[in-house]
Short mmCIF file of C-alpha atoms in Angstrom, two decimals:
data_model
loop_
_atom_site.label_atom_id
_atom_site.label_comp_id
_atom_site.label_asym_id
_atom_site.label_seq_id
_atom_site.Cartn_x
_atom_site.Cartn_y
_atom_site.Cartn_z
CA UNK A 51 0.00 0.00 0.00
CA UNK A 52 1.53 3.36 -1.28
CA UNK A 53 1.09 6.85 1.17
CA UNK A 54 1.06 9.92 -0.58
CA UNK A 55 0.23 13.74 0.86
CA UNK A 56 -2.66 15.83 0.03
CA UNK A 57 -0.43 17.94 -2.62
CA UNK A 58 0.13 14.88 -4.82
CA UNK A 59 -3.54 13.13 -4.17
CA UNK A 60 -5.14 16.72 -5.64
CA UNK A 61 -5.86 16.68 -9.69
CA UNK A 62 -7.10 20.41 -9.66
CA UNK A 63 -4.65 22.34 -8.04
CA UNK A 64 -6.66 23.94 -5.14
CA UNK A 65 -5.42 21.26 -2.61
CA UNK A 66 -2.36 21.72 -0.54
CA UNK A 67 -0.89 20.70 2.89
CA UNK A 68 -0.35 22.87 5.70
CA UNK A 69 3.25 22.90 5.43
CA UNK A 70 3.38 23.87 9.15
CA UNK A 71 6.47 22.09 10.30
CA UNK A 72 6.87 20.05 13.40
CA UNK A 73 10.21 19.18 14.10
CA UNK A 74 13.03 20.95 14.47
CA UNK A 75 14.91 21.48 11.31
CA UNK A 76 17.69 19.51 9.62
CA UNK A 77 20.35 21.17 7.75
CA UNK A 78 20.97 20.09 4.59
CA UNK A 79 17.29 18.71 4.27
CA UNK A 80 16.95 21.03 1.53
CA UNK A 81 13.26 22.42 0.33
CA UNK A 82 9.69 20.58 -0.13
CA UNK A 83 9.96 18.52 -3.62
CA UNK A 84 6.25 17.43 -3.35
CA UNK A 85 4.70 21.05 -4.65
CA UNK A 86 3.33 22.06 -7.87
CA UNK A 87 5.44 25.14 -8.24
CA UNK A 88 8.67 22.99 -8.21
CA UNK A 89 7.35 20.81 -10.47
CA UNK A 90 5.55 23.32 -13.18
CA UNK A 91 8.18 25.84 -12.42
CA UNK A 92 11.91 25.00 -12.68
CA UNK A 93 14.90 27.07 -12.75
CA UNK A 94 16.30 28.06 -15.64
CA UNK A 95 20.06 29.28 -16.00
CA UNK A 96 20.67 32.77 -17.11
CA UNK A 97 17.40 33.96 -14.97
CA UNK A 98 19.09 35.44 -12.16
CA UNK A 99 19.76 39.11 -11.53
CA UNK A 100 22.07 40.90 -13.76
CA UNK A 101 25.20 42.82 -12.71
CA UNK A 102 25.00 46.61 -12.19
CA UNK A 103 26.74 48.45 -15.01
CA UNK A 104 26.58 51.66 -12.28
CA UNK A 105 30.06 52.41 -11.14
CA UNK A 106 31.15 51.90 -7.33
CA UNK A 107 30.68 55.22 -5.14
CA UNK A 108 34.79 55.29 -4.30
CA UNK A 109 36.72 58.55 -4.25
CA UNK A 110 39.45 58.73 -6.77
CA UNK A 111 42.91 58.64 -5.73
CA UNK A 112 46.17 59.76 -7.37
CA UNK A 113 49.30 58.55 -6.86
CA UNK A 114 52.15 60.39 -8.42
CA UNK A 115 53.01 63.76 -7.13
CA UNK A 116 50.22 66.64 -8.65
CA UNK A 117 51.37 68.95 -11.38
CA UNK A 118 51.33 72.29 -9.84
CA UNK A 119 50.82 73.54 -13.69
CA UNK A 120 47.93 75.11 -15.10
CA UNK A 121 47.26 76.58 -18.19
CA UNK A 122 46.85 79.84 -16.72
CA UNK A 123 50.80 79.83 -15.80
CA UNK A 124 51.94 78.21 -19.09
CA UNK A 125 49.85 81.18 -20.97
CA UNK A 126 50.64 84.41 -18.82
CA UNK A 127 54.41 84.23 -18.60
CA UNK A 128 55.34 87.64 -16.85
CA UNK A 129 57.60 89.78 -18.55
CA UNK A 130 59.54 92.44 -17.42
CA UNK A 131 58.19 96.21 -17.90
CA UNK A 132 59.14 99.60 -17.55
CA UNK A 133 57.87 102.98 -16.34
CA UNK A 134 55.50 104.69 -19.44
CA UNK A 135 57.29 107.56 -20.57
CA UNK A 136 55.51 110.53 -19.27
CA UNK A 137 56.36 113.93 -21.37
CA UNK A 138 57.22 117.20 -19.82
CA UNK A 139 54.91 120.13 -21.14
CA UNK A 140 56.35 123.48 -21.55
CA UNK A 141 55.56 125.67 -18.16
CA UNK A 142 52.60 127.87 -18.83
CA UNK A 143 53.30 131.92 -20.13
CA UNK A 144 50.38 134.04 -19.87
CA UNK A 145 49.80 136.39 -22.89
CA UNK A 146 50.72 140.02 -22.69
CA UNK A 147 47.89 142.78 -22.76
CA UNK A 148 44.17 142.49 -21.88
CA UNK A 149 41.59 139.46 -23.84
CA UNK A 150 39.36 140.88 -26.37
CA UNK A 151 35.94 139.30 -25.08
CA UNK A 152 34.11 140.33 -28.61
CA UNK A 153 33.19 137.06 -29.79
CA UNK A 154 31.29 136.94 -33.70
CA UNK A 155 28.00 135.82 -31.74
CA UNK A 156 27.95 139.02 -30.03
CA UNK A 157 29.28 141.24 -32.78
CA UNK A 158 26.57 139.85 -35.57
CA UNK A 159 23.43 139.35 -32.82
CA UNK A 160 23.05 142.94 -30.73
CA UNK A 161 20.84 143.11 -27.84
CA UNK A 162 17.45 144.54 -28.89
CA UNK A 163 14.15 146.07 -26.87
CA UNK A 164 11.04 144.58 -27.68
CA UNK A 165 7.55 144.93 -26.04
CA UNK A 166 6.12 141.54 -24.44
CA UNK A 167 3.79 139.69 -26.42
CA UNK A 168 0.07 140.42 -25.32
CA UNK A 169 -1.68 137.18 -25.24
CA UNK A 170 -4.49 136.76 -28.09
CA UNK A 171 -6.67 134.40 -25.72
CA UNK A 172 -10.08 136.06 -24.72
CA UNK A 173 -10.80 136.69 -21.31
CA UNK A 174 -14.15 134.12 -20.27
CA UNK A 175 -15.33 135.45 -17.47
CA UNK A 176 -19.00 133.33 -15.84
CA UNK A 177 -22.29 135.05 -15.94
CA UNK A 178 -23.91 133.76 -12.45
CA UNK A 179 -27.50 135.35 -11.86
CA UNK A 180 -28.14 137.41 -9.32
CA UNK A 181 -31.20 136.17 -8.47
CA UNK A 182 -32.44 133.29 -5.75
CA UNK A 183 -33.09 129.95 -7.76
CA UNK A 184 -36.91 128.89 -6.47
CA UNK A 185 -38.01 125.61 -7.28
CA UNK A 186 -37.84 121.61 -6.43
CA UNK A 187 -35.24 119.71 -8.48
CA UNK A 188 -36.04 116.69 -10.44
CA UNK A 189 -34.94 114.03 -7.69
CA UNK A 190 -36.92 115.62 -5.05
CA UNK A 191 -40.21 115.62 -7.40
CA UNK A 192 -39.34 111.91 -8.79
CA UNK A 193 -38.21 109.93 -5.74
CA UNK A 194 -40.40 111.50 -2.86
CA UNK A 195 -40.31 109.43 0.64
CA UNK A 196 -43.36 106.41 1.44
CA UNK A 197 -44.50 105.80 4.70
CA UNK A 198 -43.84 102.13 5.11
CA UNK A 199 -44.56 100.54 7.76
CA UNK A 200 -41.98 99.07 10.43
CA UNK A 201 -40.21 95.60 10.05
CA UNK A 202 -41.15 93.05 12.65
CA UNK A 203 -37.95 91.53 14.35
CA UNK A 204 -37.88 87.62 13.64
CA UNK A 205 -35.42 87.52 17.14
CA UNK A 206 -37.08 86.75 20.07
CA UNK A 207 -37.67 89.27 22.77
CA UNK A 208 -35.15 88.98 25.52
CA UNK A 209 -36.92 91.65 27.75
CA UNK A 210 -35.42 91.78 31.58
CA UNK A 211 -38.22 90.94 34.29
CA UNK A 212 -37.51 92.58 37.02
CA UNK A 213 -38.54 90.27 40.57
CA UNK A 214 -41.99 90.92 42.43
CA UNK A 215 -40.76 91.13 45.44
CA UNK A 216 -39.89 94.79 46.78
CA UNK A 217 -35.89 95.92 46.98
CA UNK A 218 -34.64 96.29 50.66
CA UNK A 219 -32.09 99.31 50.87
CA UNK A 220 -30.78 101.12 48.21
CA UNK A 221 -28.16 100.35 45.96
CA UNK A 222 -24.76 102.49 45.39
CA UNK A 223 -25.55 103.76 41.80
CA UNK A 224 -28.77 104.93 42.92
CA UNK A 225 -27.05 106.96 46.32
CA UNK A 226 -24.34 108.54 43.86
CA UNK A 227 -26.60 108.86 40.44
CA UNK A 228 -29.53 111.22 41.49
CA UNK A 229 -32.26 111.68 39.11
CA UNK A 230 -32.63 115.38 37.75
CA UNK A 231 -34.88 116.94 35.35
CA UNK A 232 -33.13 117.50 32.34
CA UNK A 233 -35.30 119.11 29.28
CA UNK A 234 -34.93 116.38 25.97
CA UNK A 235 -32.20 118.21 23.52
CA UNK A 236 -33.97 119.14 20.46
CA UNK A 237 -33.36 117.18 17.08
CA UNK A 238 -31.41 119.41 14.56
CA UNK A 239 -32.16 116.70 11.61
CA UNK A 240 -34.10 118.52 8.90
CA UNK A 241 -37.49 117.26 8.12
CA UNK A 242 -37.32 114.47 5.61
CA UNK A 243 -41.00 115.07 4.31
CA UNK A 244 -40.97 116.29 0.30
CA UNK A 245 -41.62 119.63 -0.54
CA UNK A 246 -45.06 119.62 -2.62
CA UNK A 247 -46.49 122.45 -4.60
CA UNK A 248 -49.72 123.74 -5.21
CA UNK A 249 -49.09 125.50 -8.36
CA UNK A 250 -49.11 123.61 -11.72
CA UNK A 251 -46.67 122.66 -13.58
CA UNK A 252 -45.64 124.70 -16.54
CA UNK A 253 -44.79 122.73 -19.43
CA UNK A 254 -44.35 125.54 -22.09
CA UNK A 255 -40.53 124.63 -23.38
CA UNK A 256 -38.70 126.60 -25.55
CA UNK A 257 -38.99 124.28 -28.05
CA UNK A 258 -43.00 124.56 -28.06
CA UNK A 259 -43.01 128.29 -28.57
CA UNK A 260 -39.72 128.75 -31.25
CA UNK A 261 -40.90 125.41 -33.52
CA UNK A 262 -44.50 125.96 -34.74
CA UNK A 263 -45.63 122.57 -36.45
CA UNK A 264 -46.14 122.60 -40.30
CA UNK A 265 -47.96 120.83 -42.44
CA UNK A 266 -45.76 117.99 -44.34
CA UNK A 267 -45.04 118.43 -48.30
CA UNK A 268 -45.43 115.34 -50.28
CA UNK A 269 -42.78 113.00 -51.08
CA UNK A 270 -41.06 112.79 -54.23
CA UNK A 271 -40.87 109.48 -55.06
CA UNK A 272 -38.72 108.54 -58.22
CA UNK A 273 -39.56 106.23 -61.07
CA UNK A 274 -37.76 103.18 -61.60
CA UNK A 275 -36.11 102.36 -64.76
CA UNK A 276 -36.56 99.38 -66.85
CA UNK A 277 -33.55 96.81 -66.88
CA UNK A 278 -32.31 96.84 -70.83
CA UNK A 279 -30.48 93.16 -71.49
CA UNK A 280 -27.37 93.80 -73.39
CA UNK A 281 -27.50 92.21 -76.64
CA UNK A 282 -23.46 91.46 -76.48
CA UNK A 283 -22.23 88.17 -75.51
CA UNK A 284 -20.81 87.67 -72.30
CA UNK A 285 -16.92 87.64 -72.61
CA UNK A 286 -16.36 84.96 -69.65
CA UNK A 287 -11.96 85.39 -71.09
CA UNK A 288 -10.15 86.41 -68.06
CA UNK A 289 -6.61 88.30 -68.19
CA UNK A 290 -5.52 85.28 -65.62
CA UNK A 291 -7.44 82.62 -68.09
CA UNK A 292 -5.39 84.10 -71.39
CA UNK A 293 -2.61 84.36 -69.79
CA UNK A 294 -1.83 81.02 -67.42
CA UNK A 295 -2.69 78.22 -69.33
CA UNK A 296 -3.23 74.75 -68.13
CA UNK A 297 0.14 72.94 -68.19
CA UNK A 298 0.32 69.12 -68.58
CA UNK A 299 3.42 68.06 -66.28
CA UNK A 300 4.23 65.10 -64.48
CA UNK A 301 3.95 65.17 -60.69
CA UNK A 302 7.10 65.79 -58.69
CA UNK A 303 9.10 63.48 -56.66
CA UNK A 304 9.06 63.23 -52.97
CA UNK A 305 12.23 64.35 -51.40
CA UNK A 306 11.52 63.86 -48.40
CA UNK A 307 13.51 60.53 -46.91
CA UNK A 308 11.99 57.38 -46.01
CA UNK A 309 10.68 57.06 -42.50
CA UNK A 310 11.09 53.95 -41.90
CA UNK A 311 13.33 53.28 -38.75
CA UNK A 312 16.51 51.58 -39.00
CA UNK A 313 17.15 47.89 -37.35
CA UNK A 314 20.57 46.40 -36.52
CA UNK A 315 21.02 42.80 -35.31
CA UNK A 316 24.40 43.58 -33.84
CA UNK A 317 24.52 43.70 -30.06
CA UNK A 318 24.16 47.49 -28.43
CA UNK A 319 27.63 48.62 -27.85
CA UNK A 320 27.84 50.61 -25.11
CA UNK A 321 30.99 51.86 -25.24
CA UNK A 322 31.08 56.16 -25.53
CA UNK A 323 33.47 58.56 -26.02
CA UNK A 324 33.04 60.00 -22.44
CA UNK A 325 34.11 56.28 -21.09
CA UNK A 326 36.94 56.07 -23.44
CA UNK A 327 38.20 59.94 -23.05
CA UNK A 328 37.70 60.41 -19.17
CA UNK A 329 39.08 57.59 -17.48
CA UNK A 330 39.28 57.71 -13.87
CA UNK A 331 42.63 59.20 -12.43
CA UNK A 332 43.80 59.33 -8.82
CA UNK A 333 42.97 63.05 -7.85
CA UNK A 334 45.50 64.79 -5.01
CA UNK A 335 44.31 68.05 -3.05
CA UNK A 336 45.30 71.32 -4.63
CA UNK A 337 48.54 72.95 -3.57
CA UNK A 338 48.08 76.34 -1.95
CA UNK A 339 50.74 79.08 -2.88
CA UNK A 340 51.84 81.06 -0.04
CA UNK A 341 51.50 84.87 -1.75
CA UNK A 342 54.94 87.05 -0.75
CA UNK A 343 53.81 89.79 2.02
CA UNK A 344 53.37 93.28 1.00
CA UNK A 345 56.70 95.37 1.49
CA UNK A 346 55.76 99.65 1.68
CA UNK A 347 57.97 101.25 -0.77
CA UNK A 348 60.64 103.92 0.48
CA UNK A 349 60.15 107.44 0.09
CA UNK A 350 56.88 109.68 -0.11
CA UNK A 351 54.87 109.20 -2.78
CA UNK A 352 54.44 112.12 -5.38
CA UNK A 353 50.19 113.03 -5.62
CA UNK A 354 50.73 114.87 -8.50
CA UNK A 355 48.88 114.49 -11.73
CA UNK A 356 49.91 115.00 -15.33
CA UNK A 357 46.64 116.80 -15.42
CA UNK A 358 47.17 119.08 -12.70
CA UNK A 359 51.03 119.55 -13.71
CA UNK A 360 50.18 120.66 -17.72
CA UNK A 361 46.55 122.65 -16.75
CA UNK A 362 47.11 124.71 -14.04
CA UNK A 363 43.83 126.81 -12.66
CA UNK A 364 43.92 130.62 -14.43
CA UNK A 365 41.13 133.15 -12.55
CA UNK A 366 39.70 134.41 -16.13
CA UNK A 367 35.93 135.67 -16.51
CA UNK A 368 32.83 133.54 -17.64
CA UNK A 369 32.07 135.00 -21.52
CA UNK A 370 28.49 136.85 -21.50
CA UNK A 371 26.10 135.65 -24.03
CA UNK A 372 25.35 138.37 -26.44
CA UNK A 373 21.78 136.62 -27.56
CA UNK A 374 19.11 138.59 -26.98
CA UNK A 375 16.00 137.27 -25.24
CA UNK A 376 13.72 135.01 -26.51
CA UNK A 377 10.64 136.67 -27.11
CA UNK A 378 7.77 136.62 -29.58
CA UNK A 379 7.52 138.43 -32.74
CA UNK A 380 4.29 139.54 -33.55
CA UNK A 381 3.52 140.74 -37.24
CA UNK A 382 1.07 142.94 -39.02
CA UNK A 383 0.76 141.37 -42.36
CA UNK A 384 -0.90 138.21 -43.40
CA UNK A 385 0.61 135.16 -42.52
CA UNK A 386 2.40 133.43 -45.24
CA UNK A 387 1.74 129.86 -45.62
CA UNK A 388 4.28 129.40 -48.07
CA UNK A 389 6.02 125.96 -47.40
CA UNK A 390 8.93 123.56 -48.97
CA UNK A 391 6.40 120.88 -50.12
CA UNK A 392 3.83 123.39 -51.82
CA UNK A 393 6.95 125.13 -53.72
CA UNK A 394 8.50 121.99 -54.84
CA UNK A 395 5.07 119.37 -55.06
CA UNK A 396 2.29 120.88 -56.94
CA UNK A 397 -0.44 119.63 -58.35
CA UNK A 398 -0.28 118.20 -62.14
CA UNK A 399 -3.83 117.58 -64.03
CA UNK A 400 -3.51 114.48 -64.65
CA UNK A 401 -6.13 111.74 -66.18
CA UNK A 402 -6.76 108.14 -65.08
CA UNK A 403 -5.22 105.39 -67.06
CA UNK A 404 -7.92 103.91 -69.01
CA UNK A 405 -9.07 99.83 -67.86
CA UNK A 406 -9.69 97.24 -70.57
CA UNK A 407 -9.10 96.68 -74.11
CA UNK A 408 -8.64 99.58 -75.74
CA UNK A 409 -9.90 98.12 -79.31
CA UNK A 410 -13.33 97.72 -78.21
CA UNK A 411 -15.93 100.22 -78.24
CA UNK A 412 -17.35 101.89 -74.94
CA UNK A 413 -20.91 100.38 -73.75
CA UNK A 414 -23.91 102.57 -75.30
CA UNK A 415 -26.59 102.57 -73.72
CA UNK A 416 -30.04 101.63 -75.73
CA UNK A 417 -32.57 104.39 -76.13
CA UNK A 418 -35.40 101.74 -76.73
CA UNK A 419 -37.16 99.88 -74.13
CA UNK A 420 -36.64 96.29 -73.58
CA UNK A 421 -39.30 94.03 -74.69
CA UNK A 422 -39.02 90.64 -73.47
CA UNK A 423 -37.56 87.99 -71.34
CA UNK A 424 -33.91 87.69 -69.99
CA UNK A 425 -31.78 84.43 -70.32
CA UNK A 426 -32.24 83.73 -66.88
CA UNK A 427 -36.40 83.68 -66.98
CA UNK A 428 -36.15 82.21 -70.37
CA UNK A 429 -33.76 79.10 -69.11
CA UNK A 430 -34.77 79.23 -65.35
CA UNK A 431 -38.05 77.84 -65.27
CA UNK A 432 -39.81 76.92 -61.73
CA UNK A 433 -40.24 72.76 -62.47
CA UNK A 434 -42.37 70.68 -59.80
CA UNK A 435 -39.56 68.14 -58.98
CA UNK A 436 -40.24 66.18 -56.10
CA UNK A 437 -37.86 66.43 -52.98
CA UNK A 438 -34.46 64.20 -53.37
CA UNK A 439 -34.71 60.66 -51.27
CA UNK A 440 -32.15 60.68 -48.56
CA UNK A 441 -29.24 58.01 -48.62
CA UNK A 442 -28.96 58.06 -45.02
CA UNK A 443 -29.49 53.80 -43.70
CA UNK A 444 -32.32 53.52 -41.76
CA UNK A 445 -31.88 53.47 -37.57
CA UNK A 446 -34.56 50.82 -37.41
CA UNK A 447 -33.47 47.80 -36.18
CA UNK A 448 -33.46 44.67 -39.32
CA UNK A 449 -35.36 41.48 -38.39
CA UNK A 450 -35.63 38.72 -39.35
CA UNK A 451 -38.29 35.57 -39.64
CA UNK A 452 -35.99 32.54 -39.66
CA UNK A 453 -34.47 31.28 -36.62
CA UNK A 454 -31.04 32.13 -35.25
CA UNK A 455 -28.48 30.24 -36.18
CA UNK A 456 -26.44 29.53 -33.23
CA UNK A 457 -23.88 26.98 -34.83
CA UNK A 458 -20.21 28.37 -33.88
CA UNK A 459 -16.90 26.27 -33.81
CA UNK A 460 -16.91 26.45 -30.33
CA UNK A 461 -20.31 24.24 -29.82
CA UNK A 462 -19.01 21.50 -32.77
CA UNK A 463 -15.24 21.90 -31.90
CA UNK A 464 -15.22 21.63 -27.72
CA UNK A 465 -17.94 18.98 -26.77
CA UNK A 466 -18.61 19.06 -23.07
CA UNK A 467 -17.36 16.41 -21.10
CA UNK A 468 -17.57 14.98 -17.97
CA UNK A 469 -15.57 16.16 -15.06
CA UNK A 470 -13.93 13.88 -12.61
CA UNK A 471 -14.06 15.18 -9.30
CA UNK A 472 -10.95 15.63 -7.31
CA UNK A 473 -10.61 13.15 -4.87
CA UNK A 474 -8.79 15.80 -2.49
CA UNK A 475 -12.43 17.28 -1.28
CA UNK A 476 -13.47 14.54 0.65
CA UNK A 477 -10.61 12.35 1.54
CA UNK A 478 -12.76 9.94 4.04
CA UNK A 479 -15.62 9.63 1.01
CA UNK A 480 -12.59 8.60 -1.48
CA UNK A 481 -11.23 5.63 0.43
CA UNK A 482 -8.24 7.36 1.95
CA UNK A 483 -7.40 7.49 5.67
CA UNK A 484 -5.27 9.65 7.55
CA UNK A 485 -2.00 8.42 8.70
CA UNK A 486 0.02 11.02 10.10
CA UNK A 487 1.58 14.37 9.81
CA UNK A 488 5.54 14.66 9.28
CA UNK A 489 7.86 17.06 10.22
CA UNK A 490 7.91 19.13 7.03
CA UNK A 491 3.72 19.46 7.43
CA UNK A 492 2.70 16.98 4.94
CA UNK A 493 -0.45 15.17 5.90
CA UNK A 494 0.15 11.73 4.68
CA UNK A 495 -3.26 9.54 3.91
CA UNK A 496 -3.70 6.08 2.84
CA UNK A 497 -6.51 3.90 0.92
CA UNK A 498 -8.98 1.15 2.87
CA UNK A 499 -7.38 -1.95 3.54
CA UNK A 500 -4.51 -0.98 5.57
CA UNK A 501 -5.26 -1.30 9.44
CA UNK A 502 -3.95 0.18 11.68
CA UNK A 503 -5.20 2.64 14.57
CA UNK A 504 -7.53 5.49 13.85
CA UNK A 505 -6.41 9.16 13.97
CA UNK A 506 -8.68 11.57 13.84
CA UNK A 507 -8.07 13.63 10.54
CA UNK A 508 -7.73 17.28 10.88
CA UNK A 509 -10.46 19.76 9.53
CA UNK A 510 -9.79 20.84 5.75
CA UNK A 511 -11.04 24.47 4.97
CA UNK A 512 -12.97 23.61 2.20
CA UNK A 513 -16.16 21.83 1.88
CA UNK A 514 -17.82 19.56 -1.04
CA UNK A 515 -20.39 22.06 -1.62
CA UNK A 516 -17.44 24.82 -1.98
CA UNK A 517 -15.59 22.57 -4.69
CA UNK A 518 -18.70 21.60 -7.07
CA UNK A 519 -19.48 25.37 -7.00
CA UNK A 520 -15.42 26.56 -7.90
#
């Protein structure tokens, strides 16, 4: 008689074992062989996880000495240098005799007397009446005040009640606060009731008595004109027509290039110039140079300026401007509106190009009525045509009288079969017996025949019911 576990007595897949060890585990055992996943799902070399290409977060670490050379030095070589030359101006000589401050601004512009200019703007002064303006404006007359009544609060009345019982003794507000008779201060707020007047209202406008109402002439009303057909053909030749003829040419070639992507089947080679230029070098600290400290020169040092040495400071005068003030000139004759542009641009006669062909003969216009119809009444006749049936498919659903016809390949290809049910729902109604449970949590069962003593199975968590209805 052959024992086997609940994981190789299922057929569906849904059974398993507790795998709840007991014992205490062995080293070396290794892991459960009796599953379904190590069975349907093996290992497979090459499936494990691949190397990271990222490089390893180490600092970089010369080991020769550091070139204290940069290109800064090998550029900028210093050279030796001299003091600039600095020239030495003549010492300054003042000119004999007094400066002649007539300048040829003064000499050929003379300061002249002239009168201000009176201003030609006209005095506006305002006329205000004398008189006391007596009468209601429009707002008072238009929105006049309505007694409406008062607004009932929807709060409730929170009114203090004093007690019923009588107050022994006096209190100190009413020792300190006597009452006195004080008159109530008159209100100072101006009535708010609108002025009404008994006269009536005057409605003679200016208007009314200047514009005296006349009677109305009659209208002129024009005759139309007849619309004379021209008896010409129409000339439907266009400049753009005679001119730009159609042109039979073949179509021109794309050259645009093709879009279709490109495909390799060599392996990606990862290799850049970045990885092949910059390789990693050992990196040493930079060395700091120790700048030479600052020596004073000896001596005292010379503040003198080149520009102080060749202009010295002469006390001479400020010139006086010899322009007279600016002030307006005002003319007696007419103004002159002589300008540039009407001198030099004046207006030509000139006639407008004539439009068209200048062969044909201008348009005359017929003297005798026209009698008839025109091409459009004459070719345009109202027809009784009835209105054009719509293509559009019908949104009504089609049926149809014969029956469906429910043949696929599914129903002739897959015929339903009979299920066997797996024996690993009800172990005690398929013959088997349970035996024991192992250390690795197997529960081992056995088929009828083999006696031994009874051990009471454990409770599986799913029922008969449960497995007919998955």
């Amino acid at each position: 008689m052959t024992k086997r576990c609940i994981c190789e007595i299922c057929t569906c897949g849904r059974h398993r074992c507790p795998h709840k060890p007991q014992g205490s585990i062995q080293k070396g055992f290794g892991p459960c062989h009796l599953s379904e996943y190590a069975n349907k799902y093996k290992g497979y070399p090459g499936a494990g996880r691949r190397e990271n290409f990222k490089p390893k977060e180490e600092m970089i670490k010369g080991v020769g000495p550091m070139a204290g050379m940069t290109t800064h030095k090998k550029d900028f070589v210093p050279y030796p240098y001299e003091r600039p030359y600095v020239h030495q101006g003549d010492d300054f000589a003042p000119i004999a005799g007094d400066m002649d401050m007539l300048t040829s601004y003064t000499k050929d512009y003379p300061g002249k007397r002239a009168d201000p200019v009176r201003s030609m703007k006209n005095l506006q002064t305002k006329k205000v009446s004398p008189g006391k303006f007596e009468g209601d404006p429009t707002y008072k007359t238009d929105y006049r005040k309505w007694d409406m009544p008062a607004r009932e609060l929807a709060k409730g009345s929170h009114i203090y009640r004093p007690p019923t019982a009588p107050f022994e003794g006096s209190t100190t507000f009413q020792r300190d606060f006597q009452p006195k008779q004080i008159p109530l201060t008159r209100s100072m707020k101006p009535n708010e009731t609108a002025a009404q007047s008994n006269v009536p209202f005057d409605d003679r406008t200016s208007h009314r008595l200047a514009y005296i109402p006349h009677p109305h002439q009659a209208r002129y009303v024009r005759t139309p004109e007849n619309y004379k057909h021209n008896p010409n053909r129409f000339d439907g030749l266009t400049t753009h027509k005679r001119d730009f003829t159609e042109k039979q040419a073949p179509r021109a070639d794309s050259f645009k290039p093709n879009q279709a992507a490109l495909h390799s089947d060599q392996p990606f080679d990862d290799a850049t110039t970045f990885r092949r230029d910059f390789k990693p070098y050992e990196v040493r600290p930079p060395q700091v140079h120790a700048p030479e400290e600052w020596v004073a020169p000896k001596g005292d040092m010379d503040t003198l300026t080149t520009f102080r040495r060749d202009y010295p400071a002469h006390q001479v005068q400020p010139v006086k401007a010899g322009r007279p003030p600016s002030r307006g000139k005002k003319e007696s004759g007419p103004f002159d509106d002589r300008t540039n542009y009407k001198t030099d641009f004046r207006a030509w006669e000139s006639k407008p190009n004539m439009r068209g062909d200048p062969s044909r003969k201008p348009y005359e216009k017929p003297n005798v009525p026209f009698e008839g119809m025109s091409n459009y009444q004459m070719n345009y006749i109202p027809k009784a045509a009835p209105p054009p049936r719509s293509f559009a498919p019908d949104r009504g659903a089609q049926l149809s009288n014969t029956p469906f016809d429910d043949r696929t390949m599914y129903n002739s290809e897959y015929i339903p079969k009979e299920s066997e049910l797996c024996p690993a729902i009800d172990l005690g109604r398929s013959g088997f017996k349970f035996k024991e449970l192992d250390t690795r949590g197997h529960e081992i069962w056995g088929k009828n025949g083999y006696v031994e003593r009874v051990v009471s199975p454990p409770q599986q968590p799913i029922s008969m019911e449960t497995a007919q209805l998955a």
